[in-house]
């Protein structure tokens, strides 16, 4: 077996050290001196007959302590322990999988550690049939790279090629993906390239993985354009392709690509999209990349041949912010601009995607964004949602919409997401109006780091008027436990009714091609800011929501239009005649012509 490591920081010696299965001997004495690779500066190699699947090993640089492999496929004892060899060919895949693209998709964002109380791949796989029955097409997993401790969000991961062992390690992820594919579900993984966690990150000992040339909210930037960045980019590219190839994933969600500091003419994101497209062609199945971007720049998803970065889709936070402001009336922070005329903002994001498309952003104190070309950009380039892990978990108490909204308004939110032009995405538990919060939690093993995270979060929210004692302690195990879903709610009212509504809307989306029409320019919206109703047309379908506490009469089409109520939250109270739709308070309906 051949071992290799990029370690330009090593002055004159790198030793490959094998570890016993006993953690007490994890720095065992056995070692093999590695040789510099004459063809690749900074690389060290060794060949040995001693290794097989499961063999634990580490690298010691210049007589220093054993360190995990930067390209480790498994960390059985956590980020600071030895790495383990993984033979990906040892797993026998059960399900032939042709792949599943984004067009016509309905995504479901899921956190492994709170989707079930067990917090494992195998426990989560037992509930995949529920998602398939709901009509979900893809499960989007939050990050699964190793991080210190057992429970956390996953955005402080390290070892970007490995899988968090408490979740089930690489074998557990493969079983999960196999089970999902067996039910017709694609699997998307959230990956973080813009920073690594503050604990367990040993990459700087090997090479210039980070640079002081740029700074980010997490400190020194990942090195994408300074000396040594060729190998760093190759490291990130290789990791991304390994997830798609070795674990048969269907796509990747790229965290905060606006935080990737990259001044090169050929950007890392262009390289990544080209490599993913090439891998998809080699494998004969569609693969895709979904960006999280705060730039309001349509070039993120514009094809490379047309001068864009070539990512296949991106989250659309502007739609979320407009919808949230319209539903809740909140106007703090970045909601301020959306809250001035929330239905106008919602109408703009339904038809033009970005609210800030060259307009002034009071939150940023400057003009922001760029218009989307609706005539050439398909709607499935953008994801629309009412809730995400960010928009819930980054609130002081991690409260969902269900904490303050009526079932009727939750149904309206579902209608706008699931019949809108963008690819819909749900956050786990949203479909039944889960009352469990989703709070920020960590499990740092370093007491100083744990204290800093707790105190920092309390300071952050104190500036917004919160008392420190009201902010959940991220390190308290009860914070994670409160965030676990309670599936017993699904069969109780009003949760069961809301779940049935989600199921009905998703079935309608799958059955009616008009709802997956990629033509953004074909969407027509009307609204009344004062009466708080909004309606839009998708082909032969007309969607209407009443966000007010009073009944409304909405002009829909003309008196000569022949239509019927295809779906309604309050069917007995909903009526359509002579071109006027009568909607009860806080309710919604879909009309179908013909």
PDB file of N, CA, C and O in Angstrom, residues 37 102 179 185 190 194 217 234 282 308 317 343 374 428 448 495 499 514 551:
ATOM      1  N   UNK A  37       9.236  13.058  -2.788  1.00  0.00           N
ATOM      2  CA  UNK A  37       8.892  12.709  -4.155  1.00  0.00           C
ATOM      3  C   UNK A  37       9.629  13.656  -5.102  1.00  0.00           C
ATOM      4  O   UNK A  37       9.383  14.869  -5.073  1.00  0.00           O
ATOM      5  N   UNK A 102     -31.586  18.292 -10.179  1.00  0.00           N
ATOM      6  CA  UNK A 102     -32.318  19.283  -9.390  1.00  0.00           C
ATOM      7  C   UNK A 102     -33.641  19.697 -10.004  1.00  0.00           C
ATOM      8  O   UNK A 102     -34.540  20.145  -9.291  1.00  0.00           O
ATOM      9  N   UNK A 179     -29.578   3.239   1.465  1.00  0.00           N
ATOM     10  CA  UNK A 179     -30.983   3.169   1.858  1.00  0.00           C
ATOM     11  C   UNK A 179     -31.801   4.262   1.190  1.00  0.00           C
ATOM     12  O   UNK A 179     -32.925   4.028   0.723  1.00  0.00           O
ATOM     13  N   UNK A 185     -34.512   8.380  -3.260  1.00  0.00           N
ATOM     14  CA  UNK A 185     -34.083   9.674  -2.733  1.00  0.00           C
ATOM     15  C   UNK A 185     -32.624   9.954  -3.085  1.00  0.00           C
ATOM     16  O   UNK A 185     -31.750   9.117  -2.842  1.00  0.00           O
ATOM     17  N   UNK A 190     -23.701  18.938   2.719  1.00  0.00           N
ATOM     18  CA  UNK A 190     -23.196  20.277   2.983  1.00  0.00           C
ATOM     19  C   UNK A 190     -21.705  20.171   3.317  1.00  0.00           C
ATOM     20  O   UNK A 190     -21.315  19.452   4.240  1.00  0.00           O
ATOM     21  N   UNK A 194     -14.657  27.151   3.423  1.00  0.00           N
ATOM     22  CA  UNK A 194     -14.199  28.505   3.746  1.00  0.00           C
ATOM     23  C   UNK A 194     -13.462  28.601   5.068  1.00  0.00           C
ATOM     24  O   UNK A 194     -12.838  29.628   5.356  1.00  0.00           O
ATOM     25  N   UNK A 217     -14.192  35.987   8.962  1.00  0.00           N
ATOM     26  CA  UNK A 217     -14.717  35.974  10.340  1.00  0.00           C
ATOM     27  C   UNK A 217     -14.102  34.887  11.211  1.00  0.00           C
ATOM     28  O   UNK A 217     -14.198  34.955  12.439  1.00  0.00           O
ATOM     29  N   UNK A 234      -6.100  21.697  -4.803  1.00  0.00           N
ATOM     30  CA  UNK A 234      -6.196  20.279  -5.156  1.00  0.00           C
ATOM     31  C   UNK A 234      -6.744  19.462  -3.987  1.00  0.00           C
ATOM     32  O   UNK A 234      -7.495  18.501  -4.180  1.00  0.00           O
ATOM     33  N   UNK A 282     -18.174  11.090 -16.460  1.00  0.00           N
ATOM     34  CA  UNK A 282     -17.485   9.805 -16.327  1.00  0.00           C
ATOM     35  C   UNK A 282     -18.371   8.757 -15.655  1.00  0.00           C
ATOM     36  O   UNK A 282     -18.365   7.582 -16.049  1.00  0.00           O
ATOM     37  N   UNK A 308     -19.790  32.677 -16.281  1.00  0.00           N
ATOM     38  CA  UNK A 308     -20.142  32.520 -14.878  1.00  0.00           C
ATOM     39  C   UNK A 308     -19.250  31.518 -14.177  1.00  0.00           C
ATOM     40  O   UNK A 308     -18.302  30.970 -14.753  1.00  0.00           O
ATOM     41  N   UNK A 317     -31.654  33.519  -0.133  1.00  0.00           N
ATOM     42  CA  UNK A 317     -32.047  34.081   1.155  1.00  0.00           C
ATOM     43  C   UNK A 317     -33.000  35.265   1.002  1.00  0.00           C
ATOM     44  O   UNK A 317     -33.783  35.559   1.909  1.00  0.00           O
ATOM     45  N   UNK A 343     -45.034  42.408   1.128  1.00  0.00           N
ATOM     46  CA  UNK A 343     -45.647  41.692   0.011  1.00  0.00           C
ATOM     47  C   UNK A 343     -45.042  42.135  -1.315  1.00  0.00           C
ATOM     48  O   UNK A 343     -44.895  41.317  -2.241  1.00  0.00           O
ATOM     49  N   UNK A 374     -34.092  37.013 -16.334  1.00  0.00           N
ATOM     50  CA  UNK A 374     -35.197  36.048 -16.233  1.00  0.00           C
ATOM     51  C   UNK A 374     -35.457  35.312 -17.539  1.00  0.00           C
ATOM     52  O   UNK A 374     -36.046  34.231 -17.544  1.00  0.00           O
ATOM     53  N   UNK A 428     -36.004  20.032   8.425  1.00  0.00           N
ATOM     54  CA  UNK A 428     -36.581  18.871   9.096  1.00  0.00           C
ATOM     55  C   UNK A 428     -37.585  19.271  10.195  1.00  0.00           C
ATOM     56  O   UNK A 428     -37.309  20.129  11.023  1.00  0.00           O
ATOM     57  N   UNK A 448     -11.524  25.939  27.643  1.00  0.00           N
ATOM     58  CA  UNK A 448     -11.367  27.357  27.326  1.00  0.00           C
ATOM     59  C   UNK A 448     -12.171  27.723  26.072  1.00  0.00           C
ATOM     60  O   UNK A 448     -12.807  28.780  26.014  1.00  0.00           O
ATOM     61  N   UNK A 495     -50.767  19.376  14.083  1.00  0.00           N
ATOM     62  CA  UNK A 495     -49.615  18.921  13.299  1.00  0.00           C
ATOM     63  C   UNK A 495     -50.022  17.981  12.170  1.00  0.00           C
ATOM     64  O   UNK A 495     -49.499  18.068  11.059  1.00  0.00           O
ATOM     65  N   UNK A 499     -49.201  18.421   8.225  1.00  0.00           N
ATOM     66  CA  UNK A 499     -48.456  17.397   7.495  1.00  0.00           C
ATOM     67  C   UNK A 499     -49.223  16.957   6.255  1.00  0.00           C
ATOM     68  O   UNK A 499     -48.643  16.780   5.173  1.00  0.00           O
ATOM     69  N   UNK A 514     -46.793  22.708 -14.623  1.00  0.00           N
ATOM     70  CA  UNK A 514     -46.742  24.162 -14.510  1.00  0.00           C
ATOM     71  C   UNK A 514     -45.945  24.606 -13.280  1.00  0.00           C
ATOM     72  O   UNK A 514     -45.333  25.671 -13.277  1.00  0.00           O
ATOM     73  N   UNK A 551     -61.357  37.794   6.340  1.00  0.00           N
ATOM     74  CA  UNK A 551     -61.629  37.219   5.012  1.00  0.00           C
ATOM     75  C   UNK A 551     -61.301  38.251   3.935  1.00  0.00           C
ATOM     76  O   UNK A 551     -61.408  39.458   4.156  1.00  0.00           O
TER      77      UNK A 551
END
